[in-house]
Coordinates of C-alpha atoms in Angstrom, one line a residue:
M230 CA -30.1 54.4 -14.2
H231 CA -27.6 52.9 -16.7
R232 CA -28.3 53.6 -20.3
S233 CA -26.6 51.6 -23.0
T234 CA -27.5 50.9 -26.6
E235 CA -25.7 50.7 -29.8
R236 CA -26.2 53.7 -32.1
H237 CA -24.0 54.7 -35.0
R238 CA -24.0 57.1 -37.9
D239 CA -24.4 55.2 -41.1
G240 CA -23.4 55.9 -44.7
I241 CA -20.3 56.8 -46.6
E242 CA -21.2 60.5 -46.4
Q243 CA -20.4 60.3 -42.7
L244 CA -16.8 59.1 -43.5
Y245 CA -16.0 60.8 -46.8
R246 CA -16.6 64.5 -47.4
S247 CA -14.7 66.3 -50.2
L248 CA -14.5 69.9 -51.2
D249 CA -17.7 71.8 -51.3
S250 CA -17.9 75.0 -53.3
D251 CA -20.9 76.1 -51.2
D252 CA -18.8 75.8 -48.0
T253 CA -17.3 79.3 -47.5
G254 CA -16.1 78.8 -43.9
T255 CA -13.8 75.7 -44.0
A256 CA -10.2 76.6 -45.0
V257 CA -9.0 74.9 -48.2
S258 CA -5.7 73.1 -47.8
V259 CA -3.5 74.3 -50.7
I260 CA -0.2 72.5 -51.3
V261 CA 2.2 74.5 -53.4
K262 CA 4.8 72.3 -55.1
V263 CA 7.2 75.2 -55.6
R264 CA 9.8 73.2 -57.5
G265 CA 7.6 70.2 -58.4
E266 CA 9.6 67.1 -57.7
T267 CA 13.0 68.9 -57.9
C268 CA 15.1 68.3 -54.8
D269 CA 18.7 68.7 -53.7
I270 CA 18.8 65.2 -52.1
D271 CA 17.6 61.9 -53.5
C272 CA 15.8 59.9 -50.8
L273 CA 15.4 56.4 -52.0
Y274 CA 11.7 56.1 -51.1
C275 CA 10.6 59.6 -52.4
Y276 CA 7.0 59.3 -53.8
E277 CA 7.2 62.8 -55.5
K278 CA 10.0 61.8 -57.8
R279 CA 8.0 58.7 -58.9
K280 CA 5.7 61.1 -60.7
E281 CA 8.5 61.8 -63.1
A282 CA 7.2 65.2 -64.1
P283 CA 9.4 67.8 -65.8
G284 CA 11.6 69.5 -63.3
G285 CA 13.3 72.9 -63.0
A286 CA 10.3 75.2 -63.2
R287 CA 9.0 77.2 -60.2
V288 CA 5.5 78.1 -59.0
S289 CA 5.3 81.9 -59.3
A290 CA 3.7 84.4 -56.9
A291 CA 1.3 85.3 -59.6
Q292 CA 0.1 81.7 -59.8
I293 CA -0.6 81.6 -56.1
G294 CA -2.6 84.9 -56.4
R295 CA -4.5 83.4 -59.3
L296 CA -5.4 80.3 -57.2
A297 CA -6.6 82.5 -54.3
T298 CA -8.8 84.4 -56.7
L299 CA -10.5 81.2 -57.8
F300 CA -11.6 80.5 -54.3
R301 CA -13.2 84.0 -54.0
G302 CA -12.7 85.0 -50.4
R303 CA -12.6 81.5 -48.9
P304 CA -10.0 80.9 -46.2
L305 CA -6.8 79.2 -47.5
A306 CA -4.2 77.2 -45.5
V307 CA -1.1 77.2 -47.7
E308 CA 1.8 74.7 -47.4
I309 CA 4.9 75.4 -49.3
H310 CA 6.2 72.0 -50.4
G311 CA 8.4 70.1 -52.8
G312 CA 10.5 68.4 -53.8
E313 CA 12.6 70.9 -51.9
P314 CA 11.1 74.4 -51.9
L315 CA 14.3 76.1 -50.7
T316 CA 16.0 75.2 -54.0
A317 CA 13.9 77.9 -55.6
G318 CA 16.2 80.5 -53.9
T319 CA 15.7 83.2 -51.3
E320 CA 14.5 85.8 -53.8
H321 CA 11.8 83.6 -55.3
I322 CA 10.6 82.4 -51.9
A323 CA 10.6 86.0 -50.7
E324 CA 8.2 86.9 -53.6
I325 CA 5.9 84.0 -52.6
L326 CA 5.9 85.0 -49.0
R327 CA 5.1 88.6 -49.8
E328 CA 2.2 87.5 -52.1
L329 CA 0.8 85.3 -49.3
A330 CA 1.1 88.1 -46.8
A331 CA -0.9 90.4 -49.1
L332 CA -3.7 87.9 -49.5
P333 CA -6.3 88.5 -46.7
T334 CA -7.8 85.0 -47.2
V335 CA -4.6 83.1 -46.3
V336 CA -5.1 82.1 -42.6
R337 CA -2.0 79.8 -42.3
V338 CA 1.3 79.3 -44.0
S339 CA 3.6 76.4 -43.5
L340 CA 6.8 75.1 -45.1
Q341 CA 8.0 71.5 -45.4
T342 CA 11.7 71.2 -46.0
N343 CA 14.4 68.6 -45.8
G344 CA 16.4 71.2 -43.8
V345 CA 19.7 70.8 -45.7
L346 CA 19.8 74.4 -47.0
L347 CA 18.3 75.9 -43.9
D348 CA 20.6 78.5 -42.4
E349 CA 20.7 81.9 -40.6
D350 CA 19.8 83.8 -43.9
W351 CA 16.7 81.7 -44.5
L352 CA 15.6 82.1 -40.9
D353 CA 16.1 85.9 -41.1
L354 CA 14.0 86.0 -44.3
F355 CA 11.2 84.0 -42.6
E356 CA 11.2 86.3 -39.5
E357 CA 11.1 89.4 -41.7
L358 CA 8.3 88.3 -44.1
C359 CA 6.4 85.6 -42.3
P360 CA 7.1 85.4 -38.6
M361 CA 4.2 83.0 -38.0
L362 CA 5.5 80.6 -40.6
Q363 CA 5.1 77.0 -39.4
I364 CA 8.2 74.9 -40.3
G365 CA 8.2 71.2 -40.8
I366 CA 11.4 69.1 -41.2
S367 CA 11.7 65.7 -42.8
L368 CA 13.9 63.5 -40.6
D369 CA 13.5 59.8 -39.9
G370 CA 14.7 59.8 -36.4
D371 CA 18.4 59.2 -35.6
A372 CA 21.3 58.6 -38.0
Q373 CA 20.5 54.9 -38.4
G374 CA 16.9 55.6 -39.1
N375 CA 17.8 58.1 -41.8
A376 CA 19.7 55.4 -43.8
W377 CA 17.3 55.9 -46.8
R378 CA 17.7 59.7 -46.9
V379 CA 20.9 60.4 -48.9
G380 CA 22.3 62.8 -51.4
Y381 CA 22.8 62.1 -55.1
D382 CA 26.3 60.9 -54.1
G383 CA 24.7 58.2 -51.9
K384 CA 26.1 59.8 -48.7
P385 CA 23.8 60.5 -45.7
V386 CA 22.3 64.0 -45.2
Y387 CA 21.4 63.4 -41.5
P388 CA 24.3 65.5 -40.1
R389 CA 23.2 68.6 -42.1
V390 CA 19.6 68.3 -41.0
A391 CA 20.6 67.8 -37.4
R392 CA 22.6 71.1 -37.6
A393 CA 19.5 72.8 -38.9
L394 CA 17.4 71.6 -36.0
N395 CA 20.0 72.8 -33.6
L396 CA 20.1 76.2 -35.3
L397 CA 16.3 76.4 -35.0
A398 CA 16.6 75.8 -31.3
E399 CA 19.2 78.5 -31.0
R400 CA 16.8 80.9 -32.7
D401 CA 14.0 79.7 -30.4
R402 CA 12.0 78.3 -33.3
S403 CA 9.7 75.3 -32.9
V404 CA 9.2 72.8 -35.7
G405 CA 7.4 69.6 -36.4
V406 CA 9.2 66.6 -37.8
I407 CA 7.8 64.1 -40.3
A408 CA 9.6 60.8 -39.9
A409 CA 9.1 57.9 -42.2
V410 CA 8.8 54.5 -40.6
T411 CA 11.1 52.0 -42.4
P412 CA 12.9 48.8 -41.4
A413 CA 15.7 51.1 -40.2
V414 CA 13.6 52.1 -37.1
L415 CA 11.5 49.1 -36.5
G416 CA 12.0 47.7 -33.0
R417 CA 13.6 51.0 -31.9
A418 CA 10.6 53.3 -31.4
Q419 CA 11.8 54.4 -27.9
D420 CA 15.3 55.3 -29.1
V421 CA 14.0 57.1 -32.2
L422 CA 11.5 59.2 -30.2
D423 CA 14.1 60.1 -27.5
H424 CA 16.5 61.2 -30.2
L425 CA 14.0 63.5 -31.9
A426 CA 12.9 64.8 -28.5
G427 CA 16.5 65.6 -27.8
F428 CA 16.3 68.5 -30.3
G429 CA 15.1 71.5 -28.4
S430 CA 13.3 72.8 -31.5
V431 CA 11.1 69.8 -32.0
N432 CA 7.6 70.2 -30.6
A433 CA 5.7 67.7 -32.9
V434 CA 6.6 64.4 -34.5
S435 CA 4.5 62.6 -37.1
F436 CA 5.5 59.0 -37.9
V437 CA 4.3 58.1 -41.4
P438 CA 4.5 54.5 -42.9
C439 CA 6.3 53.4 -45.9
F440 CA 3.6 51.0 -47.3
D441 CA 5.5 50.7 -50.6
T442 CA 5.3 47.0 -51.3
T443 CA 3.8 47.7 -54.8
I444 CA 6.9 49.6 -56.0
R445 CA 8.6 47.4 -58.5
R446 CA 10.9 49.7 -60.5
P447 CA 13.4 52.4 -59.5
T448 CA 12.8 56.1 -60.2
A449 CA 13.7 57.1 -63.8
A450 CA 17.1 58.9 -64.1
T451 CA 18.3 61.3 -66.7
G452 CA 21.8 61.2 -68.1
R453 CA 24.1 58.4 -69.0
R454 CA 26.1 58.2 -65.7
A455 CA 24.3 56.3 -63.0
L456 CA 24.1 58.3 -59.8
A457 CA 25.2 56.6 -56.6
S458 CA 21.8 57.2 -55.0
R459 CA 20.0 55.6 -57.9
L460 CA 22.3 52.6 -57.7
L461 CA 21.3 52.2 -54.0
Q462 CA 17.6 52.5 -55.0
Q463 CA 18.0 49.9 -57.7
A464 CA 19.5 47.4 -55.3
A465 CA 16.7 48.2 -52.7
V466 CA 13.9 47.7 -55.3
A467 CA 15.4 44.4 -56.4
S468 CA 14.5 42.9 -53.0
D469 CA 11.9 40.2 -52.8
G470 CA 8.4 41.3 -51.6
G471 CA 8.9 44.9 -52.5
P472 CA 11.6 47.5 -51.9
A473 CA 13.8 47.0 -48.9
W474 CA 12.5 50.3 -47.3
A475 CA 8.9 49.1 -47.3
I476 CA 7.1 47.8 -44.1
H477 CA 4.0 45.9 -43.4
P478 CA 1.0 47.6 -41.7
D479 CA 1.2 45.3 -38.7
E480 CA 4.9 46.4 -38.2
Y481 CA 3.8 50.1 -38.4
A482 CA 1.0 49.5 -35.8
E483 CA 3.6 47.9 -33.5
F484 CA 6.0 50.8 -33.9
V485 CA 3.3 53.4 -33.3
L486 CA 2.1 51.7 -30.1
A487 CA 5.7 51.4 -28.8
A488 CA 6.3 55.1 -29.6
T489 CA 3.0 56.1 -27.9
A490 CA 3.7 54.1 -24.8
H491 CA 7.1 55.7 -24.5
W492 CA 5.7 59.1 -25.3
I493 CA 3.4 58.8 -22.2
S494 CA 5.8 57.0 -19.8
A495 CA 8.8 59.3 -20.6
G496 CA 6.7 62.5 -20.3
H497 CA 7.3 63.6 -23.9
F498 CA 3.6 64.3 -24.2
A499 CA 4.1 67.5 -22.1
R500 CA 6.2 69.1 -25.0
I501 CA 5.7 67.1 -28.1
K502 CA 2.6 66.4 -30.1
L503 CA 2.8 62.8 -31.5
E504 CA 0.9 61.6 -34.5
P505 CA -1.0 59.4 -35.2
A506 CA -1.3 59.0 -31.5
V507 CA -3.0 62.4 -30.8
S508 CA -5.6 62.1 -33.5
T509 CA -6.4 58.6 -32.3
I510 CA -6.8 59.8 -28.8
R511 CA -9.0 62.7 -29.9
R512 CA -11.3 60.3 -31.8
L513 CA -11.4 57.9 -28.9
R514 CA -12.5 60.8 -26.8
G515 CA -15.2 61.7 -29.3
L516 CA -13.4 64.9 -30.5
G517 CA -12.6 66.0 -34.0
T518 CA -9.2 66.3 -35.7
G519 CA -7.7 68.1 -38.6
F520 CA -5.7 65.0 -39.7
C521 CA -7.5 63.8 -42.8
H522 CA -6.7 60.1 -42.1
F523 CA -9.0 60.4 -39.1
S524 CA -11.6 63.0 -40.2
D525 CA -14.4 62.9 -42.7
L526 CA -12.8 65.6 -44.9
K527 CA -11.0 63.4 -47.3
C528 CA -8.6 64.4 -50.1
D529 CA -9.8 68.0 -49.8
H530 CA -6.3 69.3 -50.7
V531 CA -5.6 71.3 -53.8
T532 CA -2.1 70.8 -55.1
L533 CA -0.5 73.3 -57.4
Y534 CA 2.5 72.4 -59.6
P535 CA 4.8 74.7 -61.5
D536 CA 3.3 73.9 -64.9
G537 CA -0.2 74.9 -63.7
R538 CA -1.5 71.5 -63.0
L539 CA -4.0 71.3 -60.2
G540 CA -4.4 68.0 -58.3
S541 CA -5.9 66.7 -55.2
C542 CA -3.8 65.0 -52.4
D543 CA -0.1 65.0 -53.5
E544 CA 0.2 61.3 -52.4
L545 CA -2.0 60.2 -55.2
P546 CA -0.4 59.0 -58.4
W547 CA 0.0 61.1 -61.6
P548 CA -1.4 61.7 -64.1
Q549 CA -4.6 60.1 -62.6
A550 CA -4.7 62.6 -59.8
Q551 CA -4.8 65.7 -62.0
L552 CA -8.0 67.7 -61.6
T553 CA -7.6 70.6 -64.0
L554 CA -5.3 73.4 -65.1
L555 CA -4.9 76.7 -63.3
D556 CA -5.0 78.9 -66.4
T557 CA -8.2 77.3 -67.8
T558 CA -10.2 77.2 -64.5
N559 CA -12.7 79.9 -63.9
D560 CA -13.8 79.4 -60.3
Q561 CA -13.6 77.0 -57.3
R562 CA -16.8 75.1 -58.5
E563 CA -14.8 73.7 -61.4
I564 CA -12.2 72.4 -59.1
T565 CA -14.7 70.8 -56.7
E566 CA -16.6 69.3 -59.6
A567 CA -13.4 67.9 -61.0
Q568 CA -12.5 66.4 -57.6
Q569 CA -15.9 64.9 -57.1
G570 CA -15.8 63.4 -60.6
S571 CA -12.3 62.0 -60.4
N572 CA -12.2 58.4 -61.3
L573 CA -9.2 57.9 -59.0
L574 CA -10.8 59.5 -56.0
N575 CA -14.1 57.7 -56.6
Q576 CA -12.2 54.4 -56.7
G577 CA -10.7 55.2 -53.4
K578 CA -14.0 56.3 -52.0
A579 CA -15.5 53.0 -53.1
L580 CA -12.9 51.1 -51.1
M581 CA -14.3 52.8 -48.0
N582 CA -17.7 51.3 -48.4
K583 CA -16.7 48.5 -46.1
C584 CA -16.1 51.1 -43.4
T585 CA -19.7 52.0 -43.2
T586 CA -20.5 48.8 -41.2
C587 CA -17.2 48.6 -39.3
D588 CA -17.4 48.9 -35.5
Y589 CA -14.3 51.1 -35.6
R590 CA -15.7 53.7 -38.1
S591 CA -16.4 56.4 -35.6
T592 CA -12.8 56.3 -34.3
C593 CA -10.8 55.3 -37.4
G594 CA -12.5 57.7 -39.7
G595 CA -11.7 55.5 -42.7
G596 CA -8.0 56.2 -43.0
C597 CA -6.2 57.5 -46.0
V598 CA -7.8 57.1 -49.4
A599 CA -4.4 57.3 -51.2
T600 CA -3.0 54.5 -49.0
R601 CA -6.1 52.4 -49.4
W602 CA -5.8 52.7 -53.2
R603 CA -2.1 51.5 -53.0
M604 CA -3.0 48.7 -50.6
N605 CA -5.7 47.6 -52.9
L606 CA -3.2 47.2 -55.7
A607 CA -1.2 44.9 -53.4
S608 CA -4.4 43.0 -52.5
D609 CA -3.7 44.0 -48.8
Q610 CA -6.8 46.0 -47.9
D611 CA -7.5 43.8 -44.9
A612 CA -4.0 44.3 -43.5
Y613 CA -4.6 48.1 -43.7
C614 CA -7.8 47.8 -41.7
D615 CA -6.3 45.4 -39.3
Y616 CA -3.4 47.8 -38.5
R617 CA -5.8 50.7 -37.8
M618 CA -7.9 48.6 -35.5
R619 CA -4.8 47.3 -33.8
M620 CA -3.5 50.8 -33.3
I621 CA -6.8 52.0 -31.9
D622 CA -7.1 49.0 -29.5
G623 CA -3.6 49.6 -28.2
I624 CA -3.9 53.3 -27.7
A625 CA -7.3 52.8 -26.0
A626 CA -5.5 50.5 -23.6
L627 CA -2.7 53.1 -22.9
L628 CA -5.4 55.7 -22.1
A629 CA -7.2 53.4 -19.7
Q630 CA -4.1 52.0 -17.9
P631 CA -1.1 54.2 -18.5
I632 CA 0.5 52.8 -15.3
H633 CA 0.9 49.5 -17.1
P634 CA 1.6 50.1 -20.8
D635 CA 2.0 46.4 -21.6
G636 CA -1.7 46.3 -21.9
A637 CA -1.3 47.9 -25.3
W638 CA 0.0 44.6 -26.6
C639 CA -3.2 42.7 -25.7
R640 CA -4.9 41.4 -28.8
T641 CA -7.9 40.0 -26.9
L642 CA -9.4 43.2 -25.5
R643 CA -10.6 45.4 -28.3
W644 CA -12.0 48.9 -28.5
R645 CA -15.8 48.3 -28.5
P646 CA -17.5 51.6 -27.7
R647 CA -21.1 51.5 -26.6
T648 CA -23.0 54.6 -27.7
P649 CA -24.5 56.0 -25.5
N650 CA -23.2 54.3 -22.4
S651 CA -24.1 56.3 -19.3
M652 CA -25.1 56.2 -15.7
R653 CA -26.6 59.0 -13.6
D654 CA -23.9 59.0 -10.8
V655 CA -20.9 56.7 -11.5
A656 CA -18.9 57.7 -8.4
G657 CA -21.9 57.5 -6.2
F658 CA -22.7 54.1 -7.5
A659 CA -19.2 52.8 -6.9
A660 CA -19.1 54.2 -3.4
R661 CA -22.5 52.7 -2.5
W662 CA -21.3 49.3 -3.8
D663 CA -18.6 49.1 -1.1
D664 CA -20.7 50.7 1.7
R665 CA -23.0 48.0 3.1
T666 CA -24.5 50.5 5.5
A667 CA -25.7 52.9 2.8
P668 CA -29.5 53.2 2.6
R669 CA -31.0 51.2 -0.3
E670 CA -34.6 51.9 -1.5
T671 CA -37.0 49.4 -2.9
V672 CA -37.0 49.5 -6.7
R673 CA -39.4 48.4 -9.4
L674 CA -38.6 45.1 -11.0
H675 CA -40.7 43.7 -13.9
T676 CA -39.9 40.9 -16.3
S677 CA -40.9 41.0 -19.9
S678 CA -42.2 38.0 -21.8
H679 CA -38.7 37.7 -23.4
G680 CA -36.9 37.7 -20.0
N681 CA -35.9 41.3 -19.8
I682 CA -35.8 42.6 -16.2
N683 CA -36.3 46.4 -16.0
T684 CA -38.7 48.9 -14.4
V685 CA -41.4 48.6 -17.1
G686 CA -41.2 44.8 -18.0
R687 CA -40.8 45.4 -21.7
P688 CA -38.3 43.9 -24.2
G689 CA -35.4 46.0 -25.5
I690 CA -33.5 48.8 -23.8
H691 CA -35.4 50.4 -21.0
E692 CA -34.9 52.1 -17.7
A693 CA -33.4 49.9 -15.0
D694 CA -32.1 50.8 -11.5
D695 CA -28.5 50.4 -10.6
L696 CA -28.2 47.8 -7.8
D697 CA -25.3 46.3 -5.9
P698 CA -24.9 43.0 -4.1
S699 CA -25.9 44.5 -0.7
H700 CA -29.3 45.5 -2.1
P701 CA -32.1 43.1 -0.9
Q702 CA -33.4 42.9 -4.5
W703 CA -29.9 42.3 -6.1
R704 CA -30.4 38.6 -7.1
D705 CA -33.9 39.3 -8.4
A706 CA -32.6 42.1 -10.6
I707 CA -30.1 39.9 -12.4
E708 CA -31.4 37.9 -15.4
P709 CA -31.0 34.2 -14.7
G710 CA -28.9 33.3 -17.8
V711 CA -26.2 35.8 -17.0
W712 CA -26.1 35.1 -13.2
P713 CA -23.1 32.6 -13.3
L714 CA -20.9 35.3 -14.9
V715 CA -22.2 38.2 -12.7
H716 CA -21.8 36.1 -9.5
T717 CA -18.2 35.1 -10.3
V718 CA -17.2 38.6 -11.3
T719 CA -18.7 40.2 -8.2
R720 CA -18.1 37.5 -5.6
R721 CA -14.9 35.7 -6.5
W722 CA -13.2 38.6 -8.3
N723 CA -14.8 41.3 -6.1
L724 CA -15.4 43.6 -9.0
I725 CA -18.2 46.1 -9.7
T726 CA -20.6 45.3 -12.5
Y727 CA -22.4 48.2 -14.0
D728 CA -24.5 46.3 -16.6
S729 CA -25.6 42.8 -17.5
C730 CA -27.9 41.0 -19.9
E731 CA -28.7 37.3 -20.4
G732 CA -29.2 37.7 -24.1
H733 CA -32.6 37.7 -25.9
A734 CA -33.7 36.3 -29.2
Y735 CA -36.8 38.6 -29.5
A736 CA -38.6 36.1 -31.7
G737 CA -41.5 37.7 -33.5
L738 CA -40.4 41.3 -32.6
D739 CA -38.8 44.0 -34.7
L740 CA -35.8 44.1 -32.5
D741 CA -32.2 42.9 -33.1
P742 CA -31.2 39.9 -30.9
A743 CA -29.2 40.9 -27.8
V744 CA -26.1 39.0 -26.6
R745 CA -25.2 37.8 -23.1
K746 CA -22.9 40.3 -21.6
V747 CA -21.5 41.8 -18.4
G748 CA -20.0 45.3 -17.9
I749 CA -17.3 45.8 -15.3
L750 CA -16.5 49.2 -13.6
A751 CA -13.0 49.2 -12.0
R752 CA -12.4 51.2 -8.8
D753 CA -9.1 52.5 -10.0
Q754 CA -6.4 52.1 -12.7
G755 CA -4.7 49.3 -10.9
E756 CA -7.8 47.2 -10.6
Y757 CA -8.7 48.0 -14.2
T758 CA -5.2 46.7 -15.3
R759 CA -5.4 43.5 -13.2
A760 CA -9.0 42.8 -14.3
A761 CA -8.2 43.3 -18.0
A762 CA -5.2 40.9 -17.8
A763 CA -7.3 38.3 -16.0
L764 CA -10.1 38.5 -18.5
C765 CA -7.7 37.9 -21.3
R766 CA -6.2 34.9 -19.6
A767 CA -9.7 33.5 -18.9
A768 CA -10.9 34.0 -22.4
T769 CA -7.8 32.3 -23.8
A770 CA -8.2 29.4 -21.5
A771 CA -11.9 29.0 -22.3
A772 CA -11.6 29.3 -26.1
S773 CA -10.9 25.6 -26.8
G774 CA -13.8 24.4 -24.6
L775 CA -16.5 26.7 -26.0
P776 CA -19.2 25.3 -28.4
A777 CA -18.4 26.2 -32.0
S778 CA -21.4 28.6 -32.3
V779 CA -20.3 30.9 -29.4
T780 CA -17.2 33.1 -28.9
V781 CA -16.1 35.3 -26.1
T782 CA -15.3 38.9 -26.9
L783 CA -13.7 41.4 -24.5
G784 CA -14.1 45.1 -25.0
R785 CA -12.7 48.4 -23.7
S786 CA -15.2 51.2 -23.5
E787 CA -16.1 54.3 -21.5
L788 CA -19.0 54.9 -19.1
T789 CA -20.2 58.5 -19.0
C790 CA -21.5 60.1 -15.8
E791 CA -24.6 62.0 -16.5
T792 CA -24.0 64.2 -13.4
T793 CA -20.5 65.3 -14.1
G794 CA -19.9 64.4 -17.7
A795 CA -16.7 62.5 -16.8
A796 CA -15.9 59.3 -18.8
T797 CA -14.6 56.3 -16.9
P798 CA -12.8 53.4 -18.6
V799 CA -14.8 50.2 -18.3
L800 CA -14.4 46.6 -19.4
D801 CA -17.2 44.6 -21.2
L802 CA -17.3 40.8 -21.6
A803 CA -19.8 39.3 -24.0
L804 CA -20.7 35.9 -25.5
Q805 CA -21.2 36.5 -29.2
P806 CA -22.3 34.3 -32.1
A807 CA -19.1 32.9 -33.7
A808 CA -18.4 33.6 -37.3
G809 CA -20.5 31.5 -39.7
H810 CA -23.1 30.7 -37.1
G811 CA -26.6 32.1 -36.8
W812 CA -28.7 33.2 -33.8
E813 CA -30.6 30.0 -33.4
D814 CA -27.4 28.0 -33.1
Y815 CA -26.0 30.6 -30.7
F816 CA -29.0 30.6 -28.3
A817 CA -29.1 26.8 -28.4
H818 CA -25.6 26.6 -27.0
L819 CA -25.4 29.8 -25.0
D820 CA -25.9 28.2 -21.5
E821 CA -23.2 25.6 -22.3
A822 CA -20.8 28.4 -23.3
T823 CA -21.6 30.4 -20.2
A824 CA -20.7 27.4 -18.0
V825 CA -17.4 27.0 -19.7
F826 CA -16.5 30.7 -19.4
A827 CA -17.7 30.9 -15.8
D828 CA -15.4 28.0 -15.0
A829 CA -12.5 29.7 -16.7
L830 CA -13.2 32.9 -14.6
C831 CA -13.2 30.8 -11.4
D832 CA -9.8 29.4 -12.3
E833 CA -8.4 33.0 -12.7
H834 CA -8.2 36.0 -10.5
P835 CA -7.1 39.6 -11.0
S836 CA -4.6 39.3 -8.2
L837 CA -2.6 36.5 -9.9
S838 CA -0.7 38.5 -12.4
L839 CA -0.5 41.8 -14.3
A840 CA 0.3 39.9 -17.5
C841 CA -2.3 38.8 -20.0
S842 CA -2.0 35.8 -22.4
C843 CA -0.7 37.9 -25.4
P844 CA 3.1 38.0 -26.1
L845 CA 5.0 41.2 -25.7
P846 CA 7.0 42.6 -28.7
T847 CA 10.8 42.3 -28.8
R848 CA 13.2 45.1 -29.5
R849 CA 15.2 44.3 -32.5
T850 CA 17.8 45.6 -34.9
P851 CA 17.0 46.6 -38.5
G852 CA 17.0 43.8 -41.0
P853 CA 19.4 43.3 -43.9
G854 CA 19.3 45.0 -47.2
Q855 CA 19.3 48.7 -46.1
P856 CA 22.1 51.2 -46.7
E857 CA 24.8 51.2 -44.0
A858 CA 24.0 53.4 -41.1
V859 CA 26.3 56.4 -40.4
S860 CA 27.4 58.2 -37.2
P861 CA 26.1 61.7 -36.6

């Protein structure tokens, strides 16, 4: 029996969950800005320095202890951050590490550094005081990709960071790399990922986008003499359409998909965790993730600055992001109340209201509130949502057909999960389909007054037996309206259909109308790849001939076996109401649309080509306007 119906969790509370003072089990993410925005290099795109807060001070060990007291026994995951935290000096960092080691509630300690100062002495200190310290390095790929990461003298810092990564490998330390995606790496995802994978110390890479089109002025500078780095930044900011280091969401999606495809094909997945690929994959599989861009725990961070300011996510702008002050706060409830009452966070949360009705919500998780806020300033919210959907579609394709990664570039097949979507014995059904000698029992077939064929003869989703073309009742089990599509797919294309529906208006009933659709179960990855490409070609060919009220949609989904629990990639084709057209207009022209699409299917075949109708991206060199690349 095949079960398929659409069921989703609704409401913003399913997508946005902030800190809760009554939750004593979830670890609080604490970001410690040891030196505030103070740093020993001057990356042109640095968001921390845009806050223009007073520099020079240091977060003390006593402040960290005070913050832990406020949370009264709740687990804390502490990230030592900056600016550049190592500019605080070894003695001061040692005090902080000793304080963290003495706090029983601290469950994890990490350090994010640019790596410039990292040497044997620092690593000795870490091994002595915090051997489980997780180290993150900021490095935008190869030397060319790091064109925007420079010292105050305007010269590149890549060689010094590369030396630190090699030193970490010599000390048998593993690190994660955060790499900003700028025009300096666009079109070169494979080369950039290979370069980072070439460092023996790197076991994780997170590609983060520079969606900075709203930046219109350079970072403020003190002193009369213009620094070389600030002159470079001024020139970059003067570019039309935003700073020269900024990229568009669609460019980021293309980069992530190229990186993910190469991560799979080159075997890097065996050693390196790649984000946002891994979190996307986990959500596609129905699993959770700690990455807040994909989880419902949004902006739950507590950021501590040297002057005692407490904020939420450090990517949010100041002073709007400030929650309270450390010295005047009595307990965690005041922090959570300040977070829940923040105008800035509530504005970001309101931007996610559109997510509650989005078909991608269970996979996307709503994205990043800080980024949504910035994209809204640029009137580019739709572009942000489009990139996330594009990324999910592409990675879903890579999971389903890793042997043919070009499927990731298909813009016709979308991730359209059907929840739940299950069959009692998927493998047994597929085997019986190809075995004409297998016994086939007589089944119950009843037709409802609205045309539904199932075991009980009632409208809506009900039990129906899984039949195949060799079953004597096969034709009787297929609803007449969808027969032209089922017949072409099963006879001409020789594919397995696991589900079909002719579409039902359900006039007079409290049921949502159902669309005409066919579900396809491929026998193996090769057949899946060929069928997906052929469906894309057919849909593209049919588009111009369809009546205006009907459109063809193609979806990737998974069929769960109730016996084994295994999930099998499937393809779903559907005739849907076109935008701006109602159900009455849709059903009036549905048979006409079916005939057009059935003809397009007859003109195509999975054996004709592995290519779909969508263009492949081209590898390219970085555009003009960026600092000159240097050799390592």
